[in-house]
mmCIF file of C-alpha atoms in Angstrom:
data_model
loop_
_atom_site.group_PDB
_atom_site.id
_atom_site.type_symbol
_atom_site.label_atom_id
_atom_site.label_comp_id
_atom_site.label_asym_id
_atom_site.label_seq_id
_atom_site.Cartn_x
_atom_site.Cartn_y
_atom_site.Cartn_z
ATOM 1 C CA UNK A 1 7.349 36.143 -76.604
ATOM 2 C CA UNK A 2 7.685 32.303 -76.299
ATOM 3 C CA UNK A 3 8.732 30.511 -72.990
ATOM 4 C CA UNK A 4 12.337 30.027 -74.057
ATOM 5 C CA UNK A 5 13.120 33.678 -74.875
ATOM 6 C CA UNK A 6 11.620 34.572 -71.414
ATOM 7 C CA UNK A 7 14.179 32.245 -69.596
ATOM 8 C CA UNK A 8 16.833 33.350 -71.959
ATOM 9 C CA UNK A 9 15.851 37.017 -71.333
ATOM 10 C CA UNK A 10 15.992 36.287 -67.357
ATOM 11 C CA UNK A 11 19.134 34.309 -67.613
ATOM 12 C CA UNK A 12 21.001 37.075 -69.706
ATOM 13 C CA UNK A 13 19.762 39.792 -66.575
ATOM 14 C CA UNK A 14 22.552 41.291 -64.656
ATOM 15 C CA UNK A 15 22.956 39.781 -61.048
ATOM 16 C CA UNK A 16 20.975 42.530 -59.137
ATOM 17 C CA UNK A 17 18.366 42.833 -61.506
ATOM 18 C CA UNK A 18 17.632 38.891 -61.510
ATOM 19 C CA UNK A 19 17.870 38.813 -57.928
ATOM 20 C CA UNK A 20 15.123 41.601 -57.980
ATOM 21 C CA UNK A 21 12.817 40.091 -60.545
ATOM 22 C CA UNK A 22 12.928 36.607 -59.787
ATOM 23 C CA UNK A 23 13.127 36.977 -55.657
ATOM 24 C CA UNK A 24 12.175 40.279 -54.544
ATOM 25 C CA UNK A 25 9.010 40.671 -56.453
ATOM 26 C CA UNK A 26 7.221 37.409 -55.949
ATOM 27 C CA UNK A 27 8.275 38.031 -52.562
ATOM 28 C CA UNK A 28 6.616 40.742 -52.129
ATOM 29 C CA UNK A 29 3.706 39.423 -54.205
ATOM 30 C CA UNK A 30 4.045 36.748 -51.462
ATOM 31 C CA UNK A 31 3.452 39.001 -48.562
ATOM 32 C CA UNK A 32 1.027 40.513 -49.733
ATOM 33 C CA UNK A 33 -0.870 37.575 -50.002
ATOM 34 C CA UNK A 34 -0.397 36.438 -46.655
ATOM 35 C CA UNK A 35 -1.867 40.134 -45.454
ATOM 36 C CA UNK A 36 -4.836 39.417 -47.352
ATOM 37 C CA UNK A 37 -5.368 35.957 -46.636
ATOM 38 C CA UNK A 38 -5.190 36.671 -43.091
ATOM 39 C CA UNK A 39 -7.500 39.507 -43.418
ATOM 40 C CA UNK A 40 -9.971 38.033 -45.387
ATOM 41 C CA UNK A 41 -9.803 34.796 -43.673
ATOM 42 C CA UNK A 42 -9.447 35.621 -40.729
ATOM 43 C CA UNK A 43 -6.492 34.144 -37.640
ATOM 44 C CA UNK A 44 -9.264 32.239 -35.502
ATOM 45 C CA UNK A 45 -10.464 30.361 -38.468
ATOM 46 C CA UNK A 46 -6.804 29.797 -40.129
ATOM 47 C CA UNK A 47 -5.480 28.852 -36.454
ATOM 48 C CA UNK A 48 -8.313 26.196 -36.132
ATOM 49 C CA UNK A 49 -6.605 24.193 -39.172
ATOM 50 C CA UNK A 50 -3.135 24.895 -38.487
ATOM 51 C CA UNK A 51 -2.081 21.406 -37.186
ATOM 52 C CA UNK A 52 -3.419 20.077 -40.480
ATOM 53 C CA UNK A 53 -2.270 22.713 -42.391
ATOM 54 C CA UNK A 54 1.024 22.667 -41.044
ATOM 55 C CA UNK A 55 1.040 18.344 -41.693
ATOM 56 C CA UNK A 56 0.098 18.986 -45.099
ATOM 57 C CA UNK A 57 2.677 21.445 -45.874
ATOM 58 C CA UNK A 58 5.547 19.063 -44.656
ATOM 59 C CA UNK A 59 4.825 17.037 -47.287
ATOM 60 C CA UNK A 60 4.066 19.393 -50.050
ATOM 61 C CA UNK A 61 7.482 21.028 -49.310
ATOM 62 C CA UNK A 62 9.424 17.940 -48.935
ATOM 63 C CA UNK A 63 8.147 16.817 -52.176
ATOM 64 C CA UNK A 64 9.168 20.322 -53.414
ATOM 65 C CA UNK A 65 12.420 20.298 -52.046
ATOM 66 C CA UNK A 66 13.172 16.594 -53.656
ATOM 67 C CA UNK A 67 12.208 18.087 -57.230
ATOM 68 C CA UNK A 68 14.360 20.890 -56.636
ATOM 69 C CA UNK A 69 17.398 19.274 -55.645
ATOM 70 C CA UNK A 70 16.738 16.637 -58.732
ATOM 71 C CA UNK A 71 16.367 19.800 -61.495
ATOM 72 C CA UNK A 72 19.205 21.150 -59.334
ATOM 73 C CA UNK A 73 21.764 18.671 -59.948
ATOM 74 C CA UNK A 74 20.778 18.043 -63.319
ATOM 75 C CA UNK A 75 21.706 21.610 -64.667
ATOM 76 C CA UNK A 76 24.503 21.580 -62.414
ATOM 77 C CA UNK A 77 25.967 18.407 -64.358
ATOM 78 C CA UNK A 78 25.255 19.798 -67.741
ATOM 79 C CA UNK A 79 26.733 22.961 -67.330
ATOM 80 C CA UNK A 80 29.477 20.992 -66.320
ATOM 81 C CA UNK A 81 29.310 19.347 -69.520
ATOM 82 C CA UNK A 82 29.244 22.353 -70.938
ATOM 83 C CA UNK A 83 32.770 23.279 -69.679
ATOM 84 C CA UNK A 84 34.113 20.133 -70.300
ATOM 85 C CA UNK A 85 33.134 20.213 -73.877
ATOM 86 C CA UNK A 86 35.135 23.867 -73.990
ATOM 87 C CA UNK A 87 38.173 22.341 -72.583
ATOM 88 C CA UNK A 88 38.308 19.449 -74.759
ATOM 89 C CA UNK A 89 37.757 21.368 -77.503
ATOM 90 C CA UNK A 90 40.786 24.179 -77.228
ATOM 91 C CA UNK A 91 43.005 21.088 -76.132
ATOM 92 C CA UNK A 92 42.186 19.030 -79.550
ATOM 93 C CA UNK A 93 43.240 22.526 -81.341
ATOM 94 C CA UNK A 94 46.220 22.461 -79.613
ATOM 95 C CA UNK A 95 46.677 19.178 -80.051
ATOM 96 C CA UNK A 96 46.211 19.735 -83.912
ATOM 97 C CA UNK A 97 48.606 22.780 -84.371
ATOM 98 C CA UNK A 98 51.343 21.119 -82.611
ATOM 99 C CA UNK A 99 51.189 17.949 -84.240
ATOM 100 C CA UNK A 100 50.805 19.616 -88.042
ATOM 101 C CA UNK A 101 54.339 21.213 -87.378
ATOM 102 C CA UNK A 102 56.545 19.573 -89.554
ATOM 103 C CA UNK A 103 57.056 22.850 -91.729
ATOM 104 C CA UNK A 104 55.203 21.839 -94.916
ATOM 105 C CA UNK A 105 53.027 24.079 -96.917
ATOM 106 C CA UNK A 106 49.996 21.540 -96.184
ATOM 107 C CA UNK A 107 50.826 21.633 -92.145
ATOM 108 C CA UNK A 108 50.943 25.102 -92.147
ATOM 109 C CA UNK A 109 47.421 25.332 -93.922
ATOM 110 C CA UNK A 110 46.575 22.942 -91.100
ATOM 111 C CA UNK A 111 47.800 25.121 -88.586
ATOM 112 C CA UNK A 112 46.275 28.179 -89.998
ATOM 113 C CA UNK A 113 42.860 26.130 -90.201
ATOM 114 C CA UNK A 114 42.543 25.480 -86.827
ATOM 115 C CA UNK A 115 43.896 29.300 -85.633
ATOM 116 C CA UNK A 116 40.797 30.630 -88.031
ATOM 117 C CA UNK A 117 38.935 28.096 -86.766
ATOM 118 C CA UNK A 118 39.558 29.241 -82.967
ATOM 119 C CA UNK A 119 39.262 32.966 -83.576
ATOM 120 C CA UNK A 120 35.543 32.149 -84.944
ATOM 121 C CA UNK A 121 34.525 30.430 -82.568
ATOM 122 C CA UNK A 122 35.997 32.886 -80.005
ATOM 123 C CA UNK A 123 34.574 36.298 -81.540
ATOM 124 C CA UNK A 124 31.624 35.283 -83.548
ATOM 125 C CA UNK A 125 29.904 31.851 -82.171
ATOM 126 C CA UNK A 126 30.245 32.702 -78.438
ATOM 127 C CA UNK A 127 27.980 35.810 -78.794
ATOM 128 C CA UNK A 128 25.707 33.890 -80.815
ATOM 129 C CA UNK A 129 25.479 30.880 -78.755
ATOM 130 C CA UNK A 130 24.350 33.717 -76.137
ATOM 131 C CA UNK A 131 20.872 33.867 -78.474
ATOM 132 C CA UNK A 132 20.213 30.169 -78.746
ATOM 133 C CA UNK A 133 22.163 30.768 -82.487
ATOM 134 C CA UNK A 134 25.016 28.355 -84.193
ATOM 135 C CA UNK A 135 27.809 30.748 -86.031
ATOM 136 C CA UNK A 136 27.327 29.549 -90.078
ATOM 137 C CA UNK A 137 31.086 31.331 -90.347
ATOM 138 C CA UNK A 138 32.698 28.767 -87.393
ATOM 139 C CA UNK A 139 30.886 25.705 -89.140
ATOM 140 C CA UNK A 140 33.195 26.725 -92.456
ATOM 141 C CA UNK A 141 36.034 27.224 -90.724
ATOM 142 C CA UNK A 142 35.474 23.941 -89.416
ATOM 143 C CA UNK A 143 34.849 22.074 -92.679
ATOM 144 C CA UNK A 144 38.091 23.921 -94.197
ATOM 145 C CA UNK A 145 40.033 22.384 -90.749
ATOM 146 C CA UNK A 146 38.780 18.848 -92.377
ATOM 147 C CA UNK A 147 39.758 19.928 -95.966
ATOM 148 C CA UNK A 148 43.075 21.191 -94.913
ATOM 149 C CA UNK A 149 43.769 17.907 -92.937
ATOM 150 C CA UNK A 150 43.103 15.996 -95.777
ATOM 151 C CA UNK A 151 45.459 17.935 -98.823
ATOM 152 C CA UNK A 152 48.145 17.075 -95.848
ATOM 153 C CA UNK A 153 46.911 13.574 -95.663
ATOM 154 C CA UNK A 154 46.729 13.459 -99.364
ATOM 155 C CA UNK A 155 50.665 14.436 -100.415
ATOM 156 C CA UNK A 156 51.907 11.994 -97.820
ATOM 157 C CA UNK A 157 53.615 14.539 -96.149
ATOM 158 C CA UNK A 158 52.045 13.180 -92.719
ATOM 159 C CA UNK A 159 52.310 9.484 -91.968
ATOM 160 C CA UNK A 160 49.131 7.571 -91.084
ATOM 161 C CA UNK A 161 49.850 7.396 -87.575
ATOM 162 C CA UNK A 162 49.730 11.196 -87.455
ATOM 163 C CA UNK A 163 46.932 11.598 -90.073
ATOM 164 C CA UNK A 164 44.735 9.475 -87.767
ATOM 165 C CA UNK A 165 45.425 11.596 -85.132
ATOM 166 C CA UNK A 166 44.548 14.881 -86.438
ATOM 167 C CA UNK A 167 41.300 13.387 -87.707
ATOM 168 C CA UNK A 168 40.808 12.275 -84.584
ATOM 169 C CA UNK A 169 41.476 15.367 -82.661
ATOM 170 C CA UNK A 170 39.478 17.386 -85.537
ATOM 171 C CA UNK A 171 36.517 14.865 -84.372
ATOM 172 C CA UNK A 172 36.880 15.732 -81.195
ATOM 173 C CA UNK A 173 36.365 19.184 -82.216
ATOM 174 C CA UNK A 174 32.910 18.773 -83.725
ATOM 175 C CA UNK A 175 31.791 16.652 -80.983
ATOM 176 C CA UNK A 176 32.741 19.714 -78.853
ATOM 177 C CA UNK A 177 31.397 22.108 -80.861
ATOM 178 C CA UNK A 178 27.609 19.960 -81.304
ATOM 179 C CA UNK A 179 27.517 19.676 -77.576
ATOM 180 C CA UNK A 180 27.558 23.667 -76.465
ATOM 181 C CA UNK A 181 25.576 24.144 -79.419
ATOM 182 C CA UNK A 182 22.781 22.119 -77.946
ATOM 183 C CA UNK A 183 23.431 23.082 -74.437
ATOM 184 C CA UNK A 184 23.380 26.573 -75.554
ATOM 185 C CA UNK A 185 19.892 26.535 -76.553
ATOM 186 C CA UNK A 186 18.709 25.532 -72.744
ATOM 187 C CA UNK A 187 19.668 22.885 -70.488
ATOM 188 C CA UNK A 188 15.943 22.241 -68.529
ATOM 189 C CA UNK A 189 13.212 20.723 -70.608
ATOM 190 C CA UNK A 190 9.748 23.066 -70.400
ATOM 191 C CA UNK A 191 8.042 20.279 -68.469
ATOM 192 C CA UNK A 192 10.754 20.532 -65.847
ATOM 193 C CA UNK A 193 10.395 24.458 -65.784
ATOM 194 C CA UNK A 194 6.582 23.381 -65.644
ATOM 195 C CA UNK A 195 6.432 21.698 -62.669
ATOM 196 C CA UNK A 196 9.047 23.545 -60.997
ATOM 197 C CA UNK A 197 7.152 26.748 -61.093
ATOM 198 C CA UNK A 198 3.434 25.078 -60.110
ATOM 199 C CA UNK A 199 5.087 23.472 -57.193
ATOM 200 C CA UNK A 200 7.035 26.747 -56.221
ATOM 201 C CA UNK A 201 3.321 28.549 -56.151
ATOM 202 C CA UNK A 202 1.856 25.385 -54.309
ATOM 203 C CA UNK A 203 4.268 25.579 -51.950
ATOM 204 C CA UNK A 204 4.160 29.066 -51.024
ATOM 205 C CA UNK A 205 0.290 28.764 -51.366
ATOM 206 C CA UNK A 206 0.094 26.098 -48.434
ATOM 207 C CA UNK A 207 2.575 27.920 -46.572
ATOM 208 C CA UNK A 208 -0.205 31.047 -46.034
ATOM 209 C CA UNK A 209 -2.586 28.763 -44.600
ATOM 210 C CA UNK A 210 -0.341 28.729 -41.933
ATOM 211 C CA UNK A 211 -0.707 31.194 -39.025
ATOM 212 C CA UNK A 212 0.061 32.536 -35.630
ATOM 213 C CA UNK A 213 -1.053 35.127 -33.188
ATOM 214 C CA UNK A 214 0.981 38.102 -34.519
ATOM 215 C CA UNK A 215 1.344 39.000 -38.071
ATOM 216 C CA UNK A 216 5.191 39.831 -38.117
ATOM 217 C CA UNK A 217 6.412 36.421 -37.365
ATOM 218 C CA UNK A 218 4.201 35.168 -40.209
ATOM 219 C CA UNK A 219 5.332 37.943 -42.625
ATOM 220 C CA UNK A 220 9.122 37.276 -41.606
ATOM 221 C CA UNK A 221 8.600 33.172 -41.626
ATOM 222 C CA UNK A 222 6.770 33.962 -45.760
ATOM 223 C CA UNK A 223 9.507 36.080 -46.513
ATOM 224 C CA UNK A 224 12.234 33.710 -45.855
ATOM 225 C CA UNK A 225 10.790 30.683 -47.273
ATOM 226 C CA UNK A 226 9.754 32.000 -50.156
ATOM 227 C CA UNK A 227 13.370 33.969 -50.881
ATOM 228 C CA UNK A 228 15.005 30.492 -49.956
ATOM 229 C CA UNK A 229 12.563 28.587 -52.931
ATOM 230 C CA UNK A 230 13.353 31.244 -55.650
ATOM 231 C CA UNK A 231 16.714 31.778 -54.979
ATOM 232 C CA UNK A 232 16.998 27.796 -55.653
ATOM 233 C CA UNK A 233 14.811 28.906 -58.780
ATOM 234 C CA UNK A 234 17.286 31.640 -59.590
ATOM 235 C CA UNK A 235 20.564 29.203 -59.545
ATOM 236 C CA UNK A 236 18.855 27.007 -61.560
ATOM 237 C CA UNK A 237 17.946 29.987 -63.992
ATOM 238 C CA UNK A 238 21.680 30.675 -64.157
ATOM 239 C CA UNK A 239 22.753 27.433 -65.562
ATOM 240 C CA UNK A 240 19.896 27.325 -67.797
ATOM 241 C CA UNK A 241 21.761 28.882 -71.005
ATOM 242 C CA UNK A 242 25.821 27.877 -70.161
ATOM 243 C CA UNK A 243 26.403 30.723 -72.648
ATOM 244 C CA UNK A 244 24.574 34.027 -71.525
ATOM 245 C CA UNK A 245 24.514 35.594 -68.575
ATOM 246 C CA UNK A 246 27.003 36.459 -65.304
ATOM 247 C CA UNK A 247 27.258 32.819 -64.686
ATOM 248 C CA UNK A 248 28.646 31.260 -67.920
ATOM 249 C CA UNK A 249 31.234 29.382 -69.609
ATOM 250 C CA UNK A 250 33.877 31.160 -70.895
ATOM 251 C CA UNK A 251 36.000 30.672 -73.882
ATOM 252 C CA UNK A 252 39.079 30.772 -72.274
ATOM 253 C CA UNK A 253 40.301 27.667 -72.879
ATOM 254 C CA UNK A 254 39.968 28.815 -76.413
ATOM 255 C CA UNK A 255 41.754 31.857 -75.760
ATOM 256 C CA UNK A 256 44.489 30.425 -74.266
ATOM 257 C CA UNK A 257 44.871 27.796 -77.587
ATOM 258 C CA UNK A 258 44.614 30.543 -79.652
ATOM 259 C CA UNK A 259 47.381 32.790 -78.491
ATOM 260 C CA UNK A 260 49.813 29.348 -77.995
ATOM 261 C CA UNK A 261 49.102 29.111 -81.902
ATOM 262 C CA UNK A 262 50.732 32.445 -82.699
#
């Protein structure tokens, strides 16, 4: 299984079961570790390096924190694109539908373009853009909204004020359509995902060379800081694929064009 289709398989996990996969075992892993460091180790010789230990991790987890909040905010602002794109998209339909309303038989081949148009990309891309996949069926529904546009265009029954808008608006509609499709296939590059995993196990890594007298404080301090990194990990996991998983875009907006159509 490639790299991808393990994030996509962890982003399409049901809350509890991420939060149990991606936080609760490494945390554990994470005690553990600290146990066995400690026991292996030893306190008196961690303790002796603990002021330089704890100097080193201050940086190492500040430089952590900095690419976090940087992959952070970057997934957070595509997803958002991802929503946008959505929103535009249903109101360009609309848009269409209401302005190919003049009663013709070529508006109302418009208008029945753009409902088929919606209801594919409602029941047929939206699960596949939950697989990484574009729907072949919405892509010809799309190309017989530009066909349909132009036999109206064509008989002159639209002036060209009105037939540039539709083409516009049916634009507007493939522009939408190109930019979930992309998104949908993952919004971190693999380099990000790279580094923000290595530096998630540095971090945690440094943080064991750090001790004190009684081993439930350190356990409880591990714990913590590790669940705090992964659940950043986890959020970021969530906007990964804008299309699978509890936290997604919806189609709503498409919905919501879709029964104003009928």
């Amino acid at each position: 299984m490639s790299w991808r289709r393990v994030l996509l398989t962890l982003t399409a996990l049901e809350p509890f079961e991420a939060c149990v996969l991606i936080i609760g075992v490494p945390c554990a892993i994470a005690i553990c570790a600290a146990v066995l460091v400690r026991r292996f180790i030893g306190h008196e010789q961690l303790a002796r390096s603990n002021e330089l230990a704890a100097i080193h991790f201050g940086v190492v987890a500040l430089a952590y924190v900095m690419i976090l909040t940087f992959a952070l905010l970057s997934a957070w602002e595509k997803f958002s694109d991802a929503q946008s794109a959505v929103t535009e998209e249903a109101a360009a339909a609309s848009a269409i539908y209401n302005i190919a309303g003049d009663g013709t038989q070529e508006s109302r081949a418009v208008q029945d373009a753009v409902t088929t148009y919606l209801a594919a990309a409602i029941n047929q891309e939206w699960p596949a853009m939950g697989s990484e996949q574009a729907d072949p069926a919405t892509a010809e529904a799309l190309k017989s909204l530009y066909a349909a546009a132009s036999a109206w265009d064509r008989v002159g029954s639209a002036t060209t004020q009105l037939a540039a808008e539709i083409f516009k608006h049916i634009d507007t509609i493939n522009d939408a359509r190109q930019t979930r499709i992309t998104l949908s296939a993952g919004i971190v590059p693999d380099l990000v995902w790279f580094i923000l995993i290595l530096g998630a196990c540095i971090t945690i890594l440094f943080m064991l060379l750090l001790t004190g007298p009684d081993l439930g404080p350190q356990l409880i301090v591990t714990t913590m800081t590790t669940t705090m990194l992964l659940m950043a990990l986890l959020v970021i996991i969530s906007f990964d694929h804008p299309f699978t998983g509890a936290v997604h875009v919806s189609p709503m907006p498409l919905q919501i064009a879709l029964d104003q159509s009928h």
